[in-house]
């Protein structure tokens, strides 16, 4: 069995992509929780998933369950008008009905999910409690859930209760059929929940105990047992899903490839060499951040257009001698030979972003500009790393947004999105923190983007000297609210010993300036 | 030889083209790759029964391709007319495909020919004035600027094409109708799925989540592969999925996963 932790960035990237595509909603964010059952907060555009480690079965099985959970939540986002809390009877029953409704609606388009749904049902069934362990009226609700979802009960209930459960299940299935047929939505279904509550003879505010697989110790079951459960589910679901091959479902061949990719990415992440944390650089670790707000698609597209020559990597230039001859230019008495000149950026660059408090008022715009820069650098296939600094709890922190050996992705954007601009500009301290990384990576250019003068200028001078000694070209880009201010900043920076200083007064110009530096090298 | 497929005029483009033709106003069609710009023009020309001169612009297109060039045959210098001059003399329809793929200076001479007087001074040859024959009509297409290798069209040239048709990807039902014209078998539900898939990928590309968005050509190719008896999932992987491998494993896997959840095995 592979003993790999799957809570990595690739998993979040794929999960975020899937939830957004499946639900057809752009700004959904994903978050893993060790303590909560999977739930979606529609208003916050947030999906909270039970973390993969807390699920049952082998790592591959855990991954399959997670993937199906993401699918169900995506369908909820797409088809549900509201999602109530699972903690009390009314909400629990409505959500149960909705699960089946969104599943049926979703399967119309996502026809490839059938096997995974059945596999997931099996694990859900395994994870449900034995009825005799649920006390009070909650038992009849649990019984209803099991009978409604799986067509079977774990354990026994009184015969009168069973009659109620059966009747409620029949009614539930009937209204779902009607709901789908007549294109009704959550609100219509909600009106019918009371009927089920009456049939089950419970209080609509009855507390429902949380049922999480990891809350019971020693639940690991063998593959043989799992297959037994799977066959029961497959049989009960035959009306909806048709005859299925239980062994094929258990093996899950069709999604093994993608799981393999995640494992490979994990291995790649293992071989990172120097670990930034060990030398005082931190990685922003929140994943439930909406990075879409700092994406300015127009700006990105504009830049891509502007630097397309660099993308194609070739530019036509005319010379007095060469291999290809152009008659027109000869007649016009211009240089008549032309050649294609390779124009790609070979420079390795490290970018340091100032997130001191002075940038706070423009933080979003500032981030938009840097995101656009990173997107374009990644399209142009430039090797780059991005760091940022800010102050938290009175100590200055250097954040690693994107190391040079990892591809630019939405996770890096999420890291940037969560940095709060705060504090002063202690550049020397930051340079000192980054020294080891810079020493080992040796970028060609180290670009510092700042909107103020460093609070420790003498120390900065020394640091710049020692970084230059490593063969790194030190460049600073000063940002100010207007031309005069930005030029002043750039001039002051120049005295600190940077090889080159530039000034920008409009945030959107930042990417252009940086790219033009790279284009010249 | 491939048979001519009827054009599905879903947003009244043919009518606009006809009206522009009547009013003697030149037309530019703007839209992403594979939205049927060329098919639209081909169909329009067929309906007009006119002669067509067309040129596909690229970085290597020279002014001489448009105007013409002097040649030496058996000791005499003669002038080989370029496509612009030829079409003006004939009064045919001139189709300038992907006009913004060319360098701006190549297009300068177009300005002269396309303005109200519809004439050009042939300084390359005898210096005479070529006046366009009655019925001369110009249609151009441009790809949006994000397309690799495209340039911004100089504004003075853009103003020579006062009728602008924007051609986006059609709605799902129309796309199905278009694809059905290209395939013989009955795979409506599979093709509808593929169109949905294509739209999901287009949407993802629009928000920078993917690097590439599939065009109508791909959905048509998907239908044609189904005609050959290939399975739905394989066709989808081949047409829509595999292209993403060039951007790395994760990029490919994202798309492969969407395909798996849509088509299963």
XYZ file of C-alpha atoms in Angstrom:
786
model
C 0.000 0.000 0.000
C 1.303 3.430 -0.876
C 1.862 5.368 2.257
C 1.620 8.777 0.738
C -0.112 11.741 2.165
C -2.443 13.040 -0.477
C -3.074 16.435 0.998
C -0.878 18.214 -1.456
C -1.171 21.141 -3.751
C -1.886 19.069 -6.828
C -4.879 17.558 -5.077
C -6.236 20.988 -4.244
C -5.590 22.169 -7.761
C -7.437 19.256 -9.347
C -10.229 19.383 -6.758
C -10.737 23.114 -7.299
C -10.745 22.657 -11.049
C -13.270 19.830 -10.837
C -15.646 21.590 -8.485
C -15.661 24.684 -10.687
C -16.178 22.773 -13.922
C -18.748 20.348 -12.537
C -20.774 23.075 -10.860
C -20.122 25.531 -13.708
C -19.410 28.242 -11.152
C -16.117 30.087 -11.286
C -15.397 31.227 -7.766
C -16.019 28.160 -5.629
C -13.316 27.494 -3.086
C -12.427 24.218 -1.466
C -11.366 23.547 2.058
C -10.522 20.340 3.896
C -11.617 19.737 7.428
C -10.622 17.008 9.864
C -13.565 17.643 12.108
C -16.524 18.324 9.900
C -18.617 16.257 7.600
C -18.692 17.362 3.983
C -20.938 20.363 3.475
C -21.396 23.250 1.105
C -22.057 26.848 2.017
C -23.798 28.228 -1.011
C -23.684 31.867 0.025
C -19.973 31.779 0.727
C -19.236 29.741 -2.415
C -17.380 27.360 -0.178
C -17.193 23.565 -0.171
C -15.868 22.007 3.013
C -14.768 18.423 2.517
C -13.986 15.792 5.104
C -10.245 15.494 4.700
C -8.918 12.582 2.719
C -6.946 11.125 5.601
C -10.075 10.787 7.673
C -11.848 8.591 5.180
C -11.922 4.810 5.243
C -10.104 2.327 3.061
C -6.856 2.324 1.104
C -5.398 5.574 -0.162
C -6.865 4.989 -3.603
C -10.267 4.269 -2.113
C -10.019 7.413 -0.031
C -9.260 9.397 -3.127
C -12.238 7.899 -4.965
C -14.575 8.836 -2.150
C -13.240 12.352 -2.045
C -13.674 12.725 -5.774
C -17.290 11.545 -5.655
C -17.976 13.853 -2.690
C -16.699 16.744 -4.771
C -19.030 15.707 -7.561
C -22.066 15.563 -5.254
C -21.279 18.973 -3.783
C -20.819 20.408 -7.277
C -24.229 19.067 -8.268
C -25.715 20.621 -5.137
C -24.211 23.972 -6.111
C -25.675 23.598 -9.559
C -29.151 22.340 -8.707
C -29.971 23.380 -5.118
C -31.446 26.693 -4.170
C -30.475 26.303 -0.546
C -28.722 23.821 1.662
C -29.941 23.496 5.233
C -27.996 22.279 8.227
C -27.787 18.524 8.693
C -27.945 18.905 12.458
C -31.700 18.756 12.829
C -34.482 16.587 11.429
C -35.991 18.917 8.860
C -32.664 19.923 7.305
C -31.323 16.406 7.388
C -34.334 15.010 5.542
C -34.365 17.784 2.951
C -30.657 17.273 2.277
C -31.190 13.529 1.972
C -33.910 14.063 -0.629
C -31.742 16.615 -2.405
C -28.789 14.224 -2.548
C -30.828 11.783 -4.567
C -32.350 14.502 -6.730
C -29.045 16.155 -7.638
C -27.552 12.736 -8.268
C -30.258 11.938 -10.797
C -30.076 15.373 -12.399
C -26.283 15.208 -12.513
C -26.131 11.749 -14.023
C -27.971 12.998 -17.103
C -24.820 14.807 -18.156
C -22.059 13.130 -16.165
C -22.694 9.647 -17.422
C -19.242 8.445 -16.454
C -19.942 8.842 -12.743
C -22.169 5.771 -12.301
C -19.499 3.346 -11.120
C -17.993 5.880 -8.780
C -21.402 6.696 -7.333
C -22.053 3.053 -6.548
C -18.582 2.689 -5.077
C -19.195 5.743 -2.949
C -22.561 4.385 -1.791
C -20.775 1.281 -0.600
C -18.403 3.284 1.544
C -21.178 5.528 2.756
C -23.118 2.441 3.775
C -20.097 0.967 5.553
C -19.640 4.217 7.427
C -23.244 4.478 8.627
C -23.860 3.449 12.236
C -25.606 0.241 13.279
C -29.170 1.207 14.095
C -28.975 -0.161 17.632
C -26.224 2.358 18.394
C -28.482 5.299 17.598
C -30.809 6.270 20.390
C -34.209 7.849 20.594
C -36.118 9.221 17.660
C -32.877 9.764 15.770
C -32.867 6.016 15.100
C -35.930 6.187 12.890
C -34.376 9.085 10.947
C -31.155 7.108 10.493
C -33.264 4.117 9.433
C -35.046 6.300 6.889
C -31.698 7.584 5.584
C -30.297 4.085 5.143
C -33.401 2.651 3.543
C -33.892 5.657 1.298
C -30.268 5.892 0.168
C -29.119 2.271 0.140
C -32.334 0.231 0.104
C -31.108 -1.659 3.164
C -30.813 -1.253 6.924
C -27.853 -1.880 9.162
C -29.397 -3.708 12.061
C -33.026 -3.908 13.051
C -35.840 -1.588 14.027
C -39.264 -2.255 15.465
C -41.719 -3.443 12.856
C -43.978 -0.415 13.308
C -40.983 1.873 12.765
C -39.990 -0.122 9.728
C -43.435 0.387 8.233
C -43.050 4.128 8.715
C -39.588 4.075 7.186
C -40.882 2.151 4.175
C -43.798 4.488 3.696
C -41.612 7.596 4.027
C -39.098 6.156 1.551
C -41.810 5.414 -1.003
C -43.171 8.919 -0.609
C -39.681 10.425 -0.846
C -38.889 8.600 -4.078
C -42.237 9.577 -5.537
C -41.764 13.285 -4.895
C -38.256 13.236 -6.288
C -39.548 11.659 -9.468
C -42.236 14.314 -9.696
C -39.776 17.089 -8.880
C -37.451 16.081 -11.702
C -40.254 15.418 -14.155
C -41.909 18.760 -13.601
C -38.669 20.673 -13.229
C -39.402 21.830 -9.694
C -36.615 22.901 -7.365
C -35.529 22.843 -3.731
C -38.412 25.001 -2.560
C -41.045 22.598 -3.864
C -39.245 19.670 -2.279
C -38.994 21.571 0.986
C -42.770 21.879 1.144
C -43.040 18.093 1.086
C -40.514 17.440 3.849
C -43.198 17.939 6.476
C -45.152 15.005 5.062
C -42.150 12.750 5.621
C -41.693 14.158 9.108
C -45.319 13.312 9.845
C -44.984 9.797 8.446
C -41.866 9.199 10.553
C -43.611 10.782 13.529
C -40.674 12.928 14.592
C -40.149 16.532 15.558
C -38.777 18.692 12.772
C -36.213 20.163 15.171
C -35.002 16.773 16.382
C -31.217 16.762 16.838
C -29.437 14.426 14.455
C -26.109 13.011 15.670
C -23.181 13.559 13.325
C -22.201 10.404 11.567
C -18.581 10.416 10.542
C -16.660 7.304 9.668
C -13.603 8.332 11.636
C -15.560 8.798 14.808
C -15.587 5.051 15.308
C -12.264 3.338 15.852
C -11.248 0.098 14.158
C -13.685 0.248 11.283
C -11.261 -0.972 8.622
C -12.909 -3.736 6.631
C -11.450 -6.268 4.220
C -11.860 -6.117 0.488
C -14.025 -9.219 0.616
C -16.417 -7.598 3.040
C -16.453 -4.446 0.997
C -17.370 -6.447 -2.085
C -20.223 -8.007 -0.142
C -21.565 -4.561 0.731
C -21.020 -3.419 -2.829
C -23.066 -6.299 -4.212
C -25.952 -5.425 -1.902
C -25.859 -1.807 -3.025
C -25.525 -2.737 -6.691
C -28.548 -4.981 -6.421
C -30.664 -2.371 -4.638
C -29.672 0.287 -7.147
C -30.313 -1.902 -10.176
C -33.530 -0.054 -11.011
C -31.617 3.214 -11.410
C -28.214 2.114 -12.594
C -28.915 -1.147 -14.426
C -26.779 -4.252 -14.006
C -23.219 -3.434 -13.012
C -20.005 -5.388 -12.699
C -19.157 -5.268 -8.988
C -15.513 -6.297 -9.430
C -14.911 -3.606 -12.037
C -16.416 -1.037 -9.691
C -14.182 -2.171 -6.868
C -11.031 -1.926 -8.975
C -11.846 1.619 -10.200
C -9.552 1.311 -13.216
C -10.901 4.326 -15.042
C -9.751 6.805 -12.467
C -6.566 5.040 -11.418
C -4.549 7.043 -13.940
C -5.426 10.354 -12.397
C -4.655 9.045 -8.963
C -1.285 7.963 -10.306
C -0.614 11.496 -11.504
C -1.246 12.782 -8.005
C 1.186 10.252 -6.588
C 3.804 11.261 -9.142
C 3.339 14.903 -8.275
C 3.759 13.971 -4.627
C 7.073 12.363 -5.388
C 8.171 15.449 -7.263
C 7.268 17.601 -4.286
C 9.367 15.358 -2.080
C 12.504 16.169 -3.996
C 12.597 19.848 -3.318
C 16.122 20.180 -1.942
C 16.343 23.114 0.393
C 13.185 23.489 2.461
C 12.299 27.149 2.803
C 10.779 26.731 6.265
C 14.070 25.551 7.693
C 15.686 28.881 6.916
C 12.894 31.116 8.074
C 10.812 31.513 4.965
C 7.175 30.628 5.371
C 4.600 29.295 2.979
C 1.099 30.757 3.198
C -0.967 27.729 4.062
C -4.605 28.649 3.767
C -6.266 26.942 0.846
C -9.774 28.297 1.283
C -8.957 31.567 -0.379
C -10.785 32.891 -3.402
C -8.038 33.786 -5.846
C -10.464 34.767 -8.609
C -10.811 38.290 -7.175
C -7.188 39.074 -7.976
C -7.453 37.784 -11.532
C -7.807 40.564 -14.073
C -8.417 38.644 -17.282
C -8.311 41.768 -19.470
C -4.954 42.825 -18.128
C -3.582 39.321 -18.609
C -4.848 39.124 -22.182
C -3.446 42.545 -22.979
C -0.042 41.546 -21.739
C -0.110 38.269 -23.598
C -0.846 40.188 -26.770
C 1.883 42.680 -26.073
C 4.544 40.082 -25.523
C 3.474 37.578 -28.139
C 6.788 37.947 -29.987
C 8.473 36.526 -26.953
C 6.033 33.663 -26.909
C 6.527 32.581 -30.487
C 10.219 32.888 -29.650
C 11.099 34.143 -33.135
C 11.326 37.578 -34.654
C 11.980 38.462 -38.248
C 14.910 40.843 -38.718
C 16.582 42.283 -41.792
C 20.305 42.197 -42.497
C 22.747 43.157 -45.244
C 23.721 39.539 -45.789
C 22.118 36.216 -45.139
C 20.367 33.258 -46.673
C 16.844 34.387 -47.423
C 16.441 37.219 -49.897
C 13.519 39.614 -50.042
C 13.090 41.322 -53.437
C 10.834 44.071 -52.172
C 13.294 45.275 -49.595
C 16.047 45.168 -52.184
C 14.018 47.394 -54.527
C 13.243 49.761 -51.670
C 16.960 49.830 -50.903
C 16.540 48.425 -47.438
C 18.555 45.590 -46.014
C 17.410 42.786 -48.303
C 18.161 39.642 -46.328
C 16.042 38.445 -43.496
C 16.483 35.882 -40.801
C 14.457 34.703 -37.873
C 16.073 35.612 -34.604
C 15.350 33.533 -31.560
C 13.809 35.785 -28.973
C 13.019 33.853 -25.879
C 13.850 34.740 -22.318
C 16.521 32.555 -20.824
C 16.904 34.615 -17.676
C 16.180 33.185 -14.232
C 14.444 35.773 -12.114
C 13.431 36.032 -8.482
C 10.790 38.606 -7.648
C 10.299 40.017 -4.175
C 7.038 41.810 -3.505
C 6.684 44.467 -0.858
C 3.540 43.995 1.207
C 4.140 46.741 3.730
C 1.207 48.708 5.117
C 1.616 51.540 2.622
C 0.415 49.262 -0.168
C -2.681 48.206 1.788
C -5.062 50.686 0.179
C -4.184 49.413 -3.301
C -3.646 45.812 -2.248
C -6.114 44.229 -4.681
C -4.876 46.205 -7.685
C -1.295 45.498 -6.691
C -2.018 41.785 -6.507
C -3.874 41.848 -9.807
C -0.821 43.359 -11.465
C 1.519 40.794 -9.979
C -0.800 37.904 -10.878
C -0.883 39.180 -14.454
C 2.899 39.331 -14.435
C 3.167 35.754 -13.176
C 0.616 34.461 -15.699
C 2.542 36.019 -18.544
C 5.908 34.830 -17.258
C 4.487 31.335 -17.078
C 3.101 31.543 -20.620
C 6.496 32.765 -21.815
C 8.070 29.830 -20.002
C 10.403 32.016 -17.972
C 11.987 30.423 -14.908
C 10.836 32.561 -12.024
C 10.276 32.499 -8.295
C 8.097 34.871 -6.307
C 8.498 35.907 -2.684
C 6.690 38.511 -0.647
C 7.146 40.068 2.737
C 4.784 41.484 5.306
C 4.581 41.883 9.047
C 2.508 39.613 11.243
C 2.408 39.764 15.025
C 5.153 42.358 15.023
C 7.653 40.175 13.241
C 8.491 40.457 9.595
C 7.834 37.373 7.534
C 9.163 36.359 4.168
C 6.604 34.346 2.240
C 7.356 31.926 -0.530
C 4.614 32.309 -3.147
C 6.148 30.267 -5.916
C 9.523 28.511 -5.782
C 11.402 28.336 -9.075
C 10.994 24.578 -9.489
C 7.213 24.504 -9.278
C 4.946 25.458 -12.142
C 2.832 28.573 -11.720
C -0.678 27.497 -10.777
C -3.822 28.627 -9.030
C -2.454 27.447 -5.711
C 0.355 29.980 -5.970
C -2.290 32.601 -6.742
C -4.173 31.534 -3.611
C -0.976 32.017 -1.615
C -0.552 35.529 -2.894
C -4.229 36.362 -2.338
C -4.024 35.686 1.397
C -1.064 37.909 2.254
C -2.196 40.928 4.211
C -0.218 44.085 3.550
C 1.147 45.273 6.873
C 4.272 46.659 8.515
C 7.395 48.504 7.455
C 10.005 47.812 4.777
C 12.954 46.122 6.512
C 14.599 45.059 3.279
C 17.930 44.022 4.803
C 16.237 41.579 7.124
C 14.313 40.052 4.229
C 17.397 39.838 2.036
C 19.125 38.127 4.904
C 16.311 35.573 5.220
C 16.445 34.893 1.495
C 20.230 34.805 1.271
C 20.590 31.042 1.515
C 17.992 30.387 -1.139
C 19.510 32.946 -3.464
C 22.939 31.505 -2.825
C 21.843 28.033 -3.837
C 19.573 28.994 -6.730
C 21.697 31.835 -8.135
C 19.107 33.652 -10.234
C 20.324 36.020 -12.945
C 18.103 38.810 -11.720
C 16.751 39.607 -8.311
C 13.973 42.120 -8.642
C 12.635 43.957 -5.624
C 9.284 45.632 -6.032
C 8.723 48.248 -3.370
C 6.771 51.418 -2.756
C 8.968 52.944 -0.125
C 12.473 53.393 1.096
C 13.841 50.660 3.307
C 13.869 51.423 7.002
C 17.418 50.061 7.318
C 19.326 51.595 4.438
C 22.909 50.962 5.586
C 22.232 47.305 6.180
C 20.534 47.092 2.804
C 23.638 48.506 1.113
C 25.718 45.735 2.641
C 23.246 43.029 1.699
C 23.066 44.252 -1.877
C 26.843 44.144 -2.074
C 27.002 40.564 -0.903
C 24.193 39.494 -3.234
C 25.959 41.149 -6.148
C 29.022 39.171 -5.261
C 27.013 36.022 -5.997
C 26.689 37.251 -9.555
C 23.073 38.279 -9.156
C 21.932 41.377 -10.936
C 20.070 43.504 -8.393
C 17.198 45.527 -9.777
C 14.609 47.572 -7.921
C 11.250 48.748 -9.158
C 9.836 51.665 -7.203
C 6.093 52.228 -7.159
C 4.617 55.577 -6.231
C 1.166 57.152 -6.552
C 2.385 59.632 -9.180
C 5.329 60.114 -11.505
C 7.215 62.497 -9.226
C 6.887 60.326 -6.171
C 7.816 57.140 -8.015
C 10.856 58.739 -9.608
C 11.958 59.994 -6.191
C 11.638 56.501 -4.783
C 13.555 55.054 -7.704
C 16.301 57.668 -7.269
C 16.629 56.972 -3.572
C 16.809 53.274 -4.254
C 19.578 53.860 -6.737
C 21.800 55.224 -3.967
C 21.519 51.921 -2.169
C 23.599 50.203 -4.797
C 21.081 48.569 -7.112
C 22.395 48.118 -10.618
C 19.228 49.408 -12.084
C 16.197 51.129 -10.651
C 12.937 51.775 -12.409
C 9.860 53.712 -11.472
C 6.181 53.056 -12.106
C 3.270 55.190 -11.096
C 0.497 52.971 -12.396
C 0.137 49.493 -10.972
C -0.928 48.039 -14.297
C 2.421 49.085 -15.756
C 4.357 46.814 -13.421
C 4.184 43.693 -15.616
C 5.232 45.626 -18.717
C 8.243 47.117 -16.947
C 9.379 43.782 -15.598
C 8.941 42.044 -18.934
C 10.815 44.762 -20.739
C 13.753 44.277 -18.350
C 13.710 40.582 -19.166
C 13.408 41.250 -22.875
C 16.568 43.339 -22.815
C 18.739 40.767 -21.130
C -13.145 15.610 -52.994
C -15.025 16.759 -49.962
C -18.612 17.721 -50.489
C -19.776 21.250 -49.738
C -21.623 21.408 -46.413
C -24.539 23.781 -45.973
C -23.788 26.669 -43.671
C -26.024 27.028 -40.638
C -26.715 30.733 -40.431
C -27.587 30.898 -36.757
C -27.005 34.572 -36.110
C -28.158 36.074 -39.381
C -24.656 36.702 -40.665
C -25.560 35.910 -44.271
C -28.272 38.532 -44.198
C -25.838 41.130 -42.854
C -23.344 40.165 -45.545
C -26.030 40.522 -48.216
C -27.074 43.926 -46.984
C -23.452 45.085 -46.829
C -22.970 43.813 -50.365
C -26.021 45.759 -51.500
C -24.785 48.914 -49.804
C -21.244 48.407 -51.090
C -19.773 48.384 -47.594
C -16.850 46.136 -46.808
C -17.167 43.585 -44.046
C -14.873 42.306 -41.347
C -15.690 39.160 -39.399
C -14.248 38.920 -35.895
C -14.218 35.734 -33.862
C -12.086 33.073 -32.255
C -10.636 30.232 -34.297
C -12.969 27.564 -35.546
C -16.227 29.468 -35.251
C -17.021 29.076 -38.928
C -15.767 32.391 -40.314
C -14.385 30.870 -43.496
C -17.412 28.636 -44.002
C -19.647 31.691 -43.709
C -17.733 33.563 -46.405
C -17.573 30.535 -48.696
C -21.287 30.102 -48.416
C -21.985 33.769 -49.068
C -19.849 33.757 -52.186
C -21.589 30.650 -53.451
C -24.953 32.350 -53.076
C -23.725 35.349 -55.013
C -22.368 33.186 -57.799
C -19.376 35.484 -57.844
C -15.751 34.804 -58.537
C -13.580 34.544 -55.468
C -10.010 35.643 -54.941
C -8.665 34.782 -51.552
C -5.485 35.153 -49.615
C -4.520 33.808 -46.238
C -2.320 36.252 -44.372
C 0.689 35.282 -42.349
C 3.861 36.852 -41.072
C 5.412 35.997 -44.418
C 2.818 37.734 -46.571
C 4.477 40.489 -48.593
C 3.098 43.561 -50.271
C 4.005 41.989 -53.595
C 1.541 39.184 -52.949
C -1.191 41.798 -52.869
C -0.010 44.224 -55.531
C 2.171 42.204 -57.826
C 5.761 41.993 -58.923
C 7.850 42.630 -62.001
C 9.170 39.565 -63.789
C 11.615 39.013 -66.605
C 10.363 36.667 -69.319
C 12.300 36.126 -72.526
C 14.065 39.424 -72.112
C 10.977 41.531 -71.526
C 9.988 42.943 -68.208
C 6.365 42.312 -67.415
C 4.214 42.769 -64.353
C 2.538 39.868 -62.573
C -0.518 41.228 -60.883
C -1.103 40.427 -57.247
C -4.385 39.274 -55.865
C -5.688 42.727 -54.908
C -5.169 44.175 -58.381
C -6.560 41.067 -60.023
C -9.761 41.123 -58.014
C -10.224 44.866 -58.593
C -9.955 44.413 -62.340
C -12.316 41.429 -62.324
C -14.812 42.964 -59.912
C -14.731 39.725 -57.931
C -15.063 39.144 -54.225
C -11.776 39.435 -52.378
C -11.452 37.395 -49.236
C -8.689 38.445 -46.838
C -8.371 35.665 -44.298
C -6.733 36.366 -40.929
C -5.772 39.835 -42.029
C -4.256 40.667 -38.637
C -1.659 37.929 -38.929
C 0.338 40.127 -41.289
C 2.798 42.862 -40.386
C 1.128 46.286 -40.400
C 3.318 47.707 -43.195
C 2.150 44.975 -45.581
C -1.375 46.200 -45.130
C -0.634 49.850 -45.903
C -1.483 49.555 -49.581
C -4.835 48.049 -48.702
C -5.840 51.384 -47.181
C -5.480 53.063 -50.508
C -7.536 50.534 -52.429
C -10.261 50.174 -49.859
C -11.204 53.808 -49.388
C -14.246 55.384 -51.034
C -12.627 55.876 -54.423
C -11.913 52.159 -54.732
C -8.775 52.749 -56.738
C -5.036 52.243 -56.471
C -2.065 53.786 -58.215
C 0.182 51.064 -59.475
C 3.538 52.670 -58.804
C 5.208 49.278 -59.002
C 4.390 48.967 -62.672
C 3.425 51.719 -65.095
C 2.103 54.091 -62.499
C -1.410 53.897 -63.931
C -4.529 53.977 -61.830
C -6.449 50.767 -61.355
C -10.115 51.426 -60.717
C -12.174 48.647 -59.214
C -14.812 47.174 -61.496
C -18.444 47.327 -60.492
C -19.214 44.587 -58.016
C -15.825 44.483 -56.337
C -16.361 43.481 -52.726
C -14.014 42.769 -49.844
C -14.539 40.552 -46.818
C -11.843 40.111 -44.176
C -11.586 38.014 -41.042
C -9.560 38.596 -37.908
C -8.847 36.428 -34.919
C -9.083 37.990 -31.467
C -5.838 39.496 -30.260
C -5.125 36.778 -27.731
C -4.566 34.356 -30.598
C -0.846 33.626 -31.042
C 0.795 35.601 -33.806
C -1.985 38.138 -34.243
C -1.414 41.868 -34.456
C -3.652 44.756 -33.719
C -5.178 45.984 -36.970
C -4.229 49.618 -37.700
C -7.296 51.768 -36.966
C -7.344 53.433 -40.387
C -7.575 50.009 -41.998
C -10.203 48.865 -39.533
C -12.292 51.883 -40.529
C -12.308 50.661 -44.124
C -14.513 47.808 -42.939
C -17.504 49.574 -41.411
C -19.630 46.428 -41.199
C -18.394 44.184 -38.424
C -19.776 40.762 -37.742
C -18.886 39.117 -34.487
C -18.927 35.343 -34.659
C -18.792 33.534 -31.330
C -19.235 29.859 -30.586
C -22.868 29.000 -31.328
C -25.374 27.889 -28.665
C -25.371 24.174 -27.928
C -28.369 23.240 -30.051
C -26.967 25.097 -33.058
C -23.571 23.509 -32.646
C -25.304 20.123 -32.681
C -27.121 21.051 -35.863
C -23.837 22.100 -37.477
C -22.022 18.938 -36.497
C -24.890 16.801 -37.732
C -24.320 18.195 -41.194
C -20.816 16.746 -41.097
C -21.560 13.285 -39.770
C -23.644 10.475 -41.164
C -24.422 8.282 -38.150
C -26.948 9.052 -35.477
C -24.998 10.012 -32.358
C -27.031 12.974 -31.204
C -26.775 12.351 -27.494
C -23.031 11.634 -27.597
C -22.403 14.744 -29.670
C -24.492 16.843 -27.305
C -22.302 15.561 -24.488
C -19.179 16.482 -26.434
C -20.499 19.982 -27.085
C -21.167 20.366 -23.385
C -17.614 19.190 -22.724
C -16.222 21.634 -25.280
C -18.155 24.470 -23.648
C -16.869 23.535 -20.214
C -13.304 23.607 -21.542
C -13.932 26.904 -23.346
C -15.233 28.376 -20.106
C -12.198 27.147 -18.182
C -9.857 28.615 -20.782
C -11.657 31.954 -20.564
C -10.751 32.241 -16.879
C -7.157 31.087 -17.388
C -7.715 27.690 -15.829
C -6.699 25.931 -19.016
C -4.326 26.948 -21.759
C -6.433 25.941 -24.719
C -10.058 26.053 -25.766
C -11.506 23.639 -28.327
C -13.223 25.010 -31.433
C -16.033 23.841 -33.683
C -13.451 21.925 -35.692
C -12.840 19.711 -32.701
C -16.502 18.987 -32.001
C -16.939 18.157 -35.697
C -13.875 15.889 -35.581
C -15.383 14.157 -32.569
C -18.565 13.422 -34.553
C -16.564 12.125 -37.482
C -14.576 9.766 -35.260
C -17.835 8.382 -33.889
C -18.816 7.707 -37.512
C -15.774 5.476 -37.858
C -16.993 3.363 -34.964
C -14.588 4.656 -32.348
C -15.911 4.608 -28.790
C -17.239 7.824 -27.290
C -14.650 8.033 -24.546
C -11.712 7.306 -26.846
C -12.894 9.912 -29.322
C -13.242 12.458 -26.530
C -9.784 11.687 -25.164
C -8.185 11.877 -28.585
C -9.913 15.024 -29.737
C -10.305 17.003 -26.514
C -8.005 15.472 -23.907
C -4.606 14.627 -25.330
C -3.844 18.134 -26.527
C -3.403 19.240 -22.906
C -0.456 16.918 -22.254
C 1.832 19.585 -23.677
C 1.186 21.691 -20.571
C 2.063 18.942 -18.140
C 0.477 16.084 -16.270
C -1.805 18.048 -13.991
C -3.223 20.098 -16.825
C -3.948 16.936 -18.788
C -5.344 15.129 -15.797
C -7.824 17.886 -15.010
C -9.330 17.509 -18.451
C -9.055 13.720 -18.520
C -11.000 13.639 -15.289
C -13.798 15.749 -16.688
C -13.898 13.417 -19.690
C -14.012 10.318 -17.479
C -16.832 11.704 -15.389
C -18.726 12.518 -18.520
C -18.256 9.394 -20.593
C -17.107 6.655 -18.200
C -15.707 3.585 -19.902
